[in-house]
Coordinates of C-alpha atoms in Angstrom, one line a residue:
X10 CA 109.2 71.2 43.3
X11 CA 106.5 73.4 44.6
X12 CA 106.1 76.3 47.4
X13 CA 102.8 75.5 48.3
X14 CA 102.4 74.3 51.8
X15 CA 101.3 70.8 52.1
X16 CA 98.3 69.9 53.9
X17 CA 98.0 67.4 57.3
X18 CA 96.8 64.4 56.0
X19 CA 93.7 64.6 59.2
X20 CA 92.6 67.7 57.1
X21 CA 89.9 68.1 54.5
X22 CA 91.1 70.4 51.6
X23 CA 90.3 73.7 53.3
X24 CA 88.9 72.7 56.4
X25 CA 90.2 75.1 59.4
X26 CA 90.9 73.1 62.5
X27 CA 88.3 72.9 65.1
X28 CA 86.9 71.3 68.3
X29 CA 85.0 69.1 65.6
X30 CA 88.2 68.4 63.6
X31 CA 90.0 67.2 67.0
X32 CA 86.9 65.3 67.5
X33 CA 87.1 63.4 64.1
X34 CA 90.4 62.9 64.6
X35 CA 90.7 61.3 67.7
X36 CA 87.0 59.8 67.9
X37 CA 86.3 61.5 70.9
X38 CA 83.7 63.6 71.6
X39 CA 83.8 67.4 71.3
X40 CA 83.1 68.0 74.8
X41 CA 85.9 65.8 75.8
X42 CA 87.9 67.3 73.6
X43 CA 87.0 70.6 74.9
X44 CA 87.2 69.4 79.2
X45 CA 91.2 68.1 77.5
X46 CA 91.8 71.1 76.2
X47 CA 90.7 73.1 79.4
X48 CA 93.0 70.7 81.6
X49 CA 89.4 69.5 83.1
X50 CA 90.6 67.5 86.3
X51 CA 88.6 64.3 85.5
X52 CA 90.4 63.7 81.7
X53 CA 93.1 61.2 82.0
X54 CA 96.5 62.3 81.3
X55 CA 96.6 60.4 78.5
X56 CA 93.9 61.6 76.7
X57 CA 95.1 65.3 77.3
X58 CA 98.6 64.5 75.9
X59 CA 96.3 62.9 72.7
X60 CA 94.1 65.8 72.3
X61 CA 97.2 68.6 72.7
X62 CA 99.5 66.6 69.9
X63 CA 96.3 66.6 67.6
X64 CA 95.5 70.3 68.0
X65 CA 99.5 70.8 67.5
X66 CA 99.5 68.6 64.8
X67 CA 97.1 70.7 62.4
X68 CA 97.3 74.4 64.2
X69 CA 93.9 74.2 65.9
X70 CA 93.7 77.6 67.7
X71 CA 91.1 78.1 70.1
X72 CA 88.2 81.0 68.9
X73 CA 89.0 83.6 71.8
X74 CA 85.2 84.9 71.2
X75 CA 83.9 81.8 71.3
X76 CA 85.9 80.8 74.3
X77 CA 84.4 84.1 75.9
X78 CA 80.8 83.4 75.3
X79 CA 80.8 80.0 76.8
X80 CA 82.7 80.2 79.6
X81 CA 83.1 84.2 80.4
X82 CA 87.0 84.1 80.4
X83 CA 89.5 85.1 78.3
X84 CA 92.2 82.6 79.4
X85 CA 94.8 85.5 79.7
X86 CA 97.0 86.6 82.4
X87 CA 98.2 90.1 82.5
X88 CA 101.9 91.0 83.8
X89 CA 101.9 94.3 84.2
X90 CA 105.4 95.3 84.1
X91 CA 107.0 99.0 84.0
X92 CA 109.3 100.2 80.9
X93 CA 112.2 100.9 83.3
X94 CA 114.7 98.2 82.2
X95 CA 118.4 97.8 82.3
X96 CA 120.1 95.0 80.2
X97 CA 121.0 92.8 83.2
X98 CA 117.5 93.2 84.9
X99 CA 115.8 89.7 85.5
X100 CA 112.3 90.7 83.5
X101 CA 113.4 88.7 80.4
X102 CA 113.8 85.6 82.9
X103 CA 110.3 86.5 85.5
X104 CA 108.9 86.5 81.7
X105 CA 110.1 83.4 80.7
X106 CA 109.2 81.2 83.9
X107 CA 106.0 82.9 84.0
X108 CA 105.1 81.3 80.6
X109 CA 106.4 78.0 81.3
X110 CA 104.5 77.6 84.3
X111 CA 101.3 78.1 82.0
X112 CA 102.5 75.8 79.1
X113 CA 99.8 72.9 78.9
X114 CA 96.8 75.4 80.3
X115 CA 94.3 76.7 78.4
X116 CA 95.7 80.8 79.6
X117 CA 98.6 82.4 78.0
X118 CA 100.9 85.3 79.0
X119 CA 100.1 89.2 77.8
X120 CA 102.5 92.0 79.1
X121 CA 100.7 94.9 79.8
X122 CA 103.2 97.9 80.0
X123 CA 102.8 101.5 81.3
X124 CA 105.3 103.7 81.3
X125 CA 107.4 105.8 84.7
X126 CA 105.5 108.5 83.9
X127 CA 102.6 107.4 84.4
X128 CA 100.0 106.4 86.7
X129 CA 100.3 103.0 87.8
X130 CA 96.8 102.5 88.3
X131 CA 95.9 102.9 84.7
X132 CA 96.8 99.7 83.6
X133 CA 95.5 97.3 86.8
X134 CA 91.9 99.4 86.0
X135 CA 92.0 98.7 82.4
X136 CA 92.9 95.1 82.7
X137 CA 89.8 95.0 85.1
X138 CA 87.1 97.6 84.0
X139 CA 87.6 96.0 80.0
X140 CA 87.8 92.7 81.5
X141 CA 91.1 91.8 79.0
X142 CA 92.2 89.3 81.6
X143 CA 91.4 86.6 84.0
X144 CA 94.1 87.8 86.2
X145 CA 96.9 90.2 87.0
X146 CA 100.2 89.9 88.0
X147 CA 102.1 93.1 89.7
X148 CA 105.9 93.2 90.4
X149 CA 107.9 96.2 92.3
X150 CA 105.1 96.3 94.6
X151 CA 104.8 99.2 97.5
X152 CA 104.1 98.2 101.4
X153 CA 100.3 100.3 101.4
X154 CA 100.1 99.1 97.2
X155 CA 97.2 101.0 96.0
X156 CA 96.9 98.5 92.9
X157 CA 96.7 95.8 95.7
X158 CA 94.1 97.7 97.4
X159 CA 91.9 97.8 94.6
X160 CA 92.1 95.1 93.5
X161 CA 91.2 93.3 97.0
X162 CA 87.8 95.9 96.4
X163 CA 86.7 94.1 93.4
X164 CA 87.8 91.1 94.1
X165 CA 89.8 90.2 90.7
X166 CA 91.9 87.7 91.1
X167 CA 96.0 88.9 91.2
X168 CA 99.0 88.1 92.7
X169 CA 101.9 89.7 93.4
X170 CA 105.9 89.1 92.5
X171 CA 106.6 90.9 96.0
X172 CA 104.8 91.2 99.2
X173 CA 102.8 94.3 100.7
X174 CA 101.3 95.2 104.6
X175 CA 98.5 93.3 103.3
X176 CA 100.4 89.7 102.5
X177 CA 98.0 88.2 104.9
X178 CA 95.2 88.2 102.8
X179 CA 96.3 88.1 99.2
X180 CA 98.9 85.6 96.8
X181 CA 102.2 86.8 96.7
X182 CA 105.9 84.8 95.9
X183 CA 108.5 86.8 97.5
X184 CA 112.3 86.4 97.9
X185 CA 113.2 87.5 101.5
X186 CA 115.1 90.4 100.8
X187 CA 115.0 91.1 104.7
X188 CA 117.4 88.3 104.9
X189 CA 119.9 88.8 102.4
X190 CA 120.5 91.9 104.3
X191 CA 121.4 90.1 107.2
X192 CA 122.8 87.5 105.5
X193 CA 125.5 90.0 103.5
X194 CA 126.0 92.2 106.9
X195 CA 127.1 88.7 108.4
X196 CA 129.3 88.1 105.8
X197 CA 130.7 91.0 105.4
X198 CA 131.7 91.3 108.9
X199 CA 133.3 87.9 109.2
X200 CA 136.0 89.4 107.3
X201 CA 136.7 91.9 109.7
X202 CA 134.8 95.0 107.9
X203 CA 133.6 98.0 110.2
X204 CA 131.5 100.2 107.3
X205 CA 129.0 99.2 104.9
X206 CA 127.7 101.5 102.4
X207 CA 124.4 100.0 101.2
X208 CA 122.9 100.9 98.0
X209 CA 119.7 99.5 97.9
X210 CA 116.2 99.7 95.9
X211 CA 114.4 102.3 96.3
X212 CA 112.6 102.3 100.1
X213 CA 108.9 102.9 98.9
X214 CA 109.7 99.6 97.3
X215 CA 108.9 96.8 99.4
X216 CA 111.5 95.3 98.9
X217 CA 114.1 98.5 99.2
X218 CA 112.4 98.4 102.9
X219 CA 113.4 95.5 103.4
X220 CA 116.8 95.4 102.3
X221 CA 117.5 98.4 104.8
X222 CA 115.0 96.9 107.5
X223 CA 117.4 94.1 107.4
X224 CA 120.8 95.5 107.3
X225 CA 119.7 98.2 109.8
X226 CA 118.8 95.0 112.6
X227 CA 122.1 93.5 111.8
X228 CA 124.6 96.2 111.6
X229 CA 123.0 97.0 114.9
X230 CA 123.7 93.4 116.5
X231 CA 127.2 93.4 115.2
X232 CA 128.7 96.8 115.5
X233 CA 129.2 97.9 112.0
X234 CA 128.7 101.4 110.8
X235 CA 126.0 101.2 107.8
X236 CA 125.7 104.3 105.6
X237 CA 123.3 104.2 102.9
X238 CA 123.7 106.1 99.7
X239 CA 120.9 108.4 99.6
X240 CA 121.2 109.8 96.2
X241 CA 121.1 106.7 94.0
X242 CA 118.6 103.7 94.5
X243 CA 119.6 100.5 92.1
X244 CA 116.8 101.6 89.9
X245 CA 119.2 104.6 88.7
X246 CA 121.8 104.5 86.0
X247 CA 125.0 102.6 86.2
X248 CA 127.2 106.4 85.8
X249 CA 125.2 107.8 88.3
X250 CA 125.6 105.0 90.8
X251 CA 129.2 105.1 89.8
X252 CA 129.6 108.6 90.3
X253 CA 127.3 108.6 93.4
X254 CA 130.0 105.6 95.3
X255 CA 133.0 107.2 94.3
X256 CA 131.8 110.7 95.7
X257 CA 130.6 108.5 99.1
X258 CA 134.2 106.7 99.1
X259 CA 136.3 110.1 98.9
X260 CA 134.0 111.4 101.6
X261 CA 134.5 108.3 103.9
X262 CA 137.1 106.7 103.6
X263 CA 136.7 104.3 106.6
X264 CA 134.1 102.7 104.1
X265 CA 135.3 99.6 103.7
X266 CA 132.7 97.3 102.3
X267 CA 129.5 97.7 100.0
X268 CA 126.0 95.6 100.2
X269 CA 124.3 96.2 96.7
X270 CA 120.6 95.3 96.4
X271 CA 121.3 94.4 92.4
X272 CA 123.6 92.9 90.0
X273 CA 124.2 96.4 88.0
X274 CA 124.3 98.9 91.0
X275 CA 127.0 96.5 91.9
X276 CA 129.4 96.9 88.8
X277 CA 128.4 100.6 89.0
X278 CA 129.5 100.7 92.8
X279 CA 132.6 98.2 92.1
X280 CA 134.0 100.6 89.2
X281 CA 133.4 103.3 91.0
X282 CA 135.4 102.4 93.9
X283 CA 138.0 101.0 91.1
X284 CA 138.1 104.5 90.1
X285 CA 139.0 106.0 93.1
X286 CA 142.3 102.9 93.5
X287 CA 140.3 100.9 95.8
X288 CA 141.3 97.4 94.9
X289 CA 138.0 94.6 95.4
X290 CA 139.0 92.1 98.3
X291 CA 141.9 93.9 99.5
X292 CA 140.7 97.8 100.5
X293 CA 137.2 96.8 100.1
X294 CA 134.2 93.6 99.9
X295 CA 131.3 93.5 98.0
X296 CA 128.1 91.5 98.7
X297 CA 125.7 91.6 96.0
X298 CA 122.1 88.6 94.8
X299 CA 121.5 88.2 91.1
X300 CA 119.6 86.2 89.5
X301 CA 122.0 84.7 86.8
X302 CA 125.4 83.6 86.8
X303 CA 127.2 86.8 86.1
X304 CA 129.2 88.7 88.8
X305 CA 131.5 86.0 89.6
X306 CA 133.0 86.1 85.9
X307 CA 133.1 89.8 86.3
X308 CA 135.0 89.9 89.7
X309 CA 135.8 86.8 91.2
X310 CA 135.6 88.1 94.5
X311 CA 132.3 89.6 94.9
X312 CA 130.1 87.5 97.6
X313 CA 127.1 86.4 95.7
X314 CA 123.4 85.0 97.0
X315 CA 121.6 83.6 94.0
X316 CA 117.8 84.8 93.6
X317 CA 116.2 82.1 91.1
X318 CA 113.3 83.9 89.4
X319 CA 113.0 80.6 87.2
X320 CA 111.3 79.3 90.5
X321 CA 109.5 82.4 91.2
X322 CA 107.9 82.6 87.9
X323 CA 106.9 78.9 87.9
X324 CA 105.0 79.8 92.0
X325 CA 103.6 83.4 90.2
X326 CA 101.7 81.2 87.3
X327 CA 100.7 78.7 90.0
X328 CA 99.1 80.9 92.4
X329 CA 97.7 83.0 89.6
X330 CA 96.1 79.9 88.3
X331 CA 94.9 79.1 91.7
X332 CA 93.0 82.3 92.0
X333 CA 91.5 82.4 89.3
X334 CA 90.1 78.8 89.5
X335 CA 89.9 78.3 93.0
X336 CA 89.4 81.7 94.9
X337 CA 87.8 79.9 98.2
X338 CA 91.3 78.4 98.7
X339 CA 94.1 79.9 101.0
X340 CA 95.7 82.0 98.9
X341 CA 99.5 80.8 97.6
X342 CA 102.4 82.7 99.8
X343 CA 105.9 81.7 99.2
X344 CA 108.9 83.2 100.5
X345 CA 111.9 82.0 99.2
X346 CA 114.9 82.4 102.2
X347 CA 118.4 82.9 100.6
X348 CA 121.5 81.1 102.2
X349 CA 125.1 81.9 101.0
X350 CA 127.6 79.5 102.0
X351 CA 130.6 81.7 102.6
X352 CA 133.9 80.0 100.7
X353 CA 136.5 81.8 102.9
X354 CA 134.9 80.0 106.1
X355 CA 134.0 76.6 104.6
X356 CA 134.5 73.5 106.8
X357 CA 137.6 71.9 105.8
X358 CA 137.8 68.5 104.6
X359 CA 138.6 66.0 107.3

C-alpha cells in the first residue's frame, strides 16, 4: 500500500498539464485545442466534449497570465454582492445558477463583496480601473443607479439582476415585481379583504418601487385601503419587522390582510400578528413570493408566487456572456411576469 498519488497514464513523470499535453493527447493541434477550450463557435461539439474530458482527466488549468497576454481578458465575471444577508435570502441560489450558466465557458464566477457601510461604488471602480474582470454583475439596483451610470461611461460590459430608468439601453433580467403587487392585491381582495398593510423592500430599491407602484394602482382600482409600514423595509430584522406589524395591527385594527415583499418579512409579519391573537386565514391573509419552497410548510395558508432565481441566474450569465463577446448586439432584457393560480377560486372539475 502506498499514499503517493498515482499518476494519469497520458502524463510523463512530472510533466504539468498543458495546451501541449491536450495536444499530445488527443492529436490535435494546440490551437484547436485552445479555439475548444475557449468554446470557439466553429469547433464541433464533439471535439469540445474531447478536449474538456482530457483537460478534466489530468487537471489542466488554464495559466490566467498567459490567458491575459494573448487575449487581454481574464475570463472572470464579477458579482458584486452586498454583506447584508439573512439565512432564507435567495443569494446562495442567484450564486449557484449564476455559475451553472457559465459551466463549459472559458469565464468563472468571483464574488466581489463590499460592505453596508460602504460606498457602493468602490467595488464596480475597482473591478474596472484594475481590470480584475471581463464583466460585472450588480443586484439590488436603484431607479438613477450610479454604478449603472458609470459603467454606461466606460463602456464595461455589466448587467444587471434588476432593472433601472435606464433599462432601455443596458442588460438586465428582472422579475416583475410591479405585478406581483397587483397580482397579491387581487388576491387578496377576492377574499373579501378591505386593508392591506404592505411591507415592502426598501423604495430607493427598484424593486421596493415597484412593489408599492403596483399595489398603489391596484388598491386604487379595487377599493382597498393599503397602508404601508414605514418603519421596517424587508431588508430589516425579523424582531423588528415583528415588532414593527404587531405595533401597526394594535393601531389598526381594520387591517385585515398583509402583502410582504419577502419570504422572512413574511414570518416576521405572520408571528407578529400571531402575537397579537390574530389567527392566519381566519382574522387575517397573507400574500407573500419566495424563491424556494418554504412558506407553505410554515403556514399552509399563506398565498405564495414563486420567483425562480435558478432561471434568473442561468439569463444573468447569458447576457453577461453576451456583452462581453458581442457588445454590438441588442442587449439581453428579460422580465419574468409572475402568475399565481389562486386554489380557493380554481375551476372545478367537470
Amino acid at each position: 500500500m502506498t499514499d503517493t498519488p498515482q499518476l494519469d497514464d497520458d502524463l510523463l513523470p512530472g510533466e504539468r498539464p498543458t495546451l501541449k499535453t491536450i495536444s499530445r493527447i488527443t492529436g490535435l493541434a494546440v490551437a484547436t485545442v485552445s479555439r475548444a477550450l475557449n468554446d470557439a463557435p466553429d469547433i464541433s461539439a464533439d471535439t469540445k466534449k474531447r478536449v474538456r474530458e482530457c483537460a478534466d482527466r489530468i487537471d489542466y488549468l488554464p495559466n490566467r497570465a498567459g490567458v491575459r497576454l494573448r487575449t487581454g481578458k481574464t475570463n472572470v465575471i464579477s458579482l458584486i454582492v452586498s454583506t447584508e444577508h439573512d439565512i432564507m435570502n435567495h443569494t446562495a441560489r442567484l450564486l449557484s445558477s449564476i455559475a451553472g450558466g457559465l459551466r463549459n465557458t472559458p469565464y468563472h464566477l468571483v464574488v466581489t463583496p463590499f460592505f453596508p457601510d460602504e460606498n457602493p461604488m468602490r467595488p464596480v471602480r475597482y473591478v474596472v480601473e484594475t481590470g480584475s474582470a471581463d464583466a460585472i454583475i450588480l443586484n439590488q439596483t436603484e431607479p438613477d443607479d450610479p454604478r449603472v451610470a458609470y459603467l454606461m461611461k466606460k463602456g464595461f460590459p455589466f448587467v444587471t439582476h434588476g432593472q433601472t430608468n435606464w433599462s432601455a439601453s443596458h442588460p438586465y433580467c428582472d422579475f416583475d415585481n410591479r405585478r406581483f403587487g397587483e397580482l397579491g392585491i387581487e388576491a387578496l381582495a377576492r377574499r373579501g379583504r378591505k386593508c392591506v398593510l404592505v411591507v415592502a423592500p426598501p423604495p430607493y430599491h427598484f424593486y421596493g418601487k415597484e412593489i408599492l407602484d403596483g399595489t398603489k394602482t391596484a388598491s386604487e382600482r379595487l377599493g382597498l385601503t393599503r397602508l404601508v409600514l414605514q418603519d421596517v423595509t424587508t431588508d430589516s430584522s425579523i424582531k423588528d419587522v415583528g415588532t414593527s406589524v404587531r405595533a401597526a395591527l394594535n393601531a389598526h385594527p381594520e387591517i385585515d390582510a398583509i402583502l410582504c415583499g419577502s419570504t422572512n418579512a413574511t414570518v416576521a409579519a405572520i408571528g407578529g400578528a400571531e402575537a397579537v391573537g390574530r389567527v392566519l386565514g381566519v382574522d387575517f391573509d397573507v400574500f407573500s413570493k419566495e424563491a424556494t419552497t418554504f412558506l407553505n410548510i410554515f403556514r399552509s395558508q399563506v398565498l405564495v408566487v414563486s420567483e425562480d432565481v435558478g432561471a434568473t441566474g442561468a439569463s444573468l450569465a447569458r447576457a453577461a456572456l453576451q456583452a462581453i463577446d458581442h457588445p454590438s448586439r441588442a442587449p439581453i432584457q428579460e422580465l419574468a411576469v409572475p402568475t399565481f393560480n389562486d386554489p380557493l377560486f380554481a375551476a372545478t372539475p367537470a
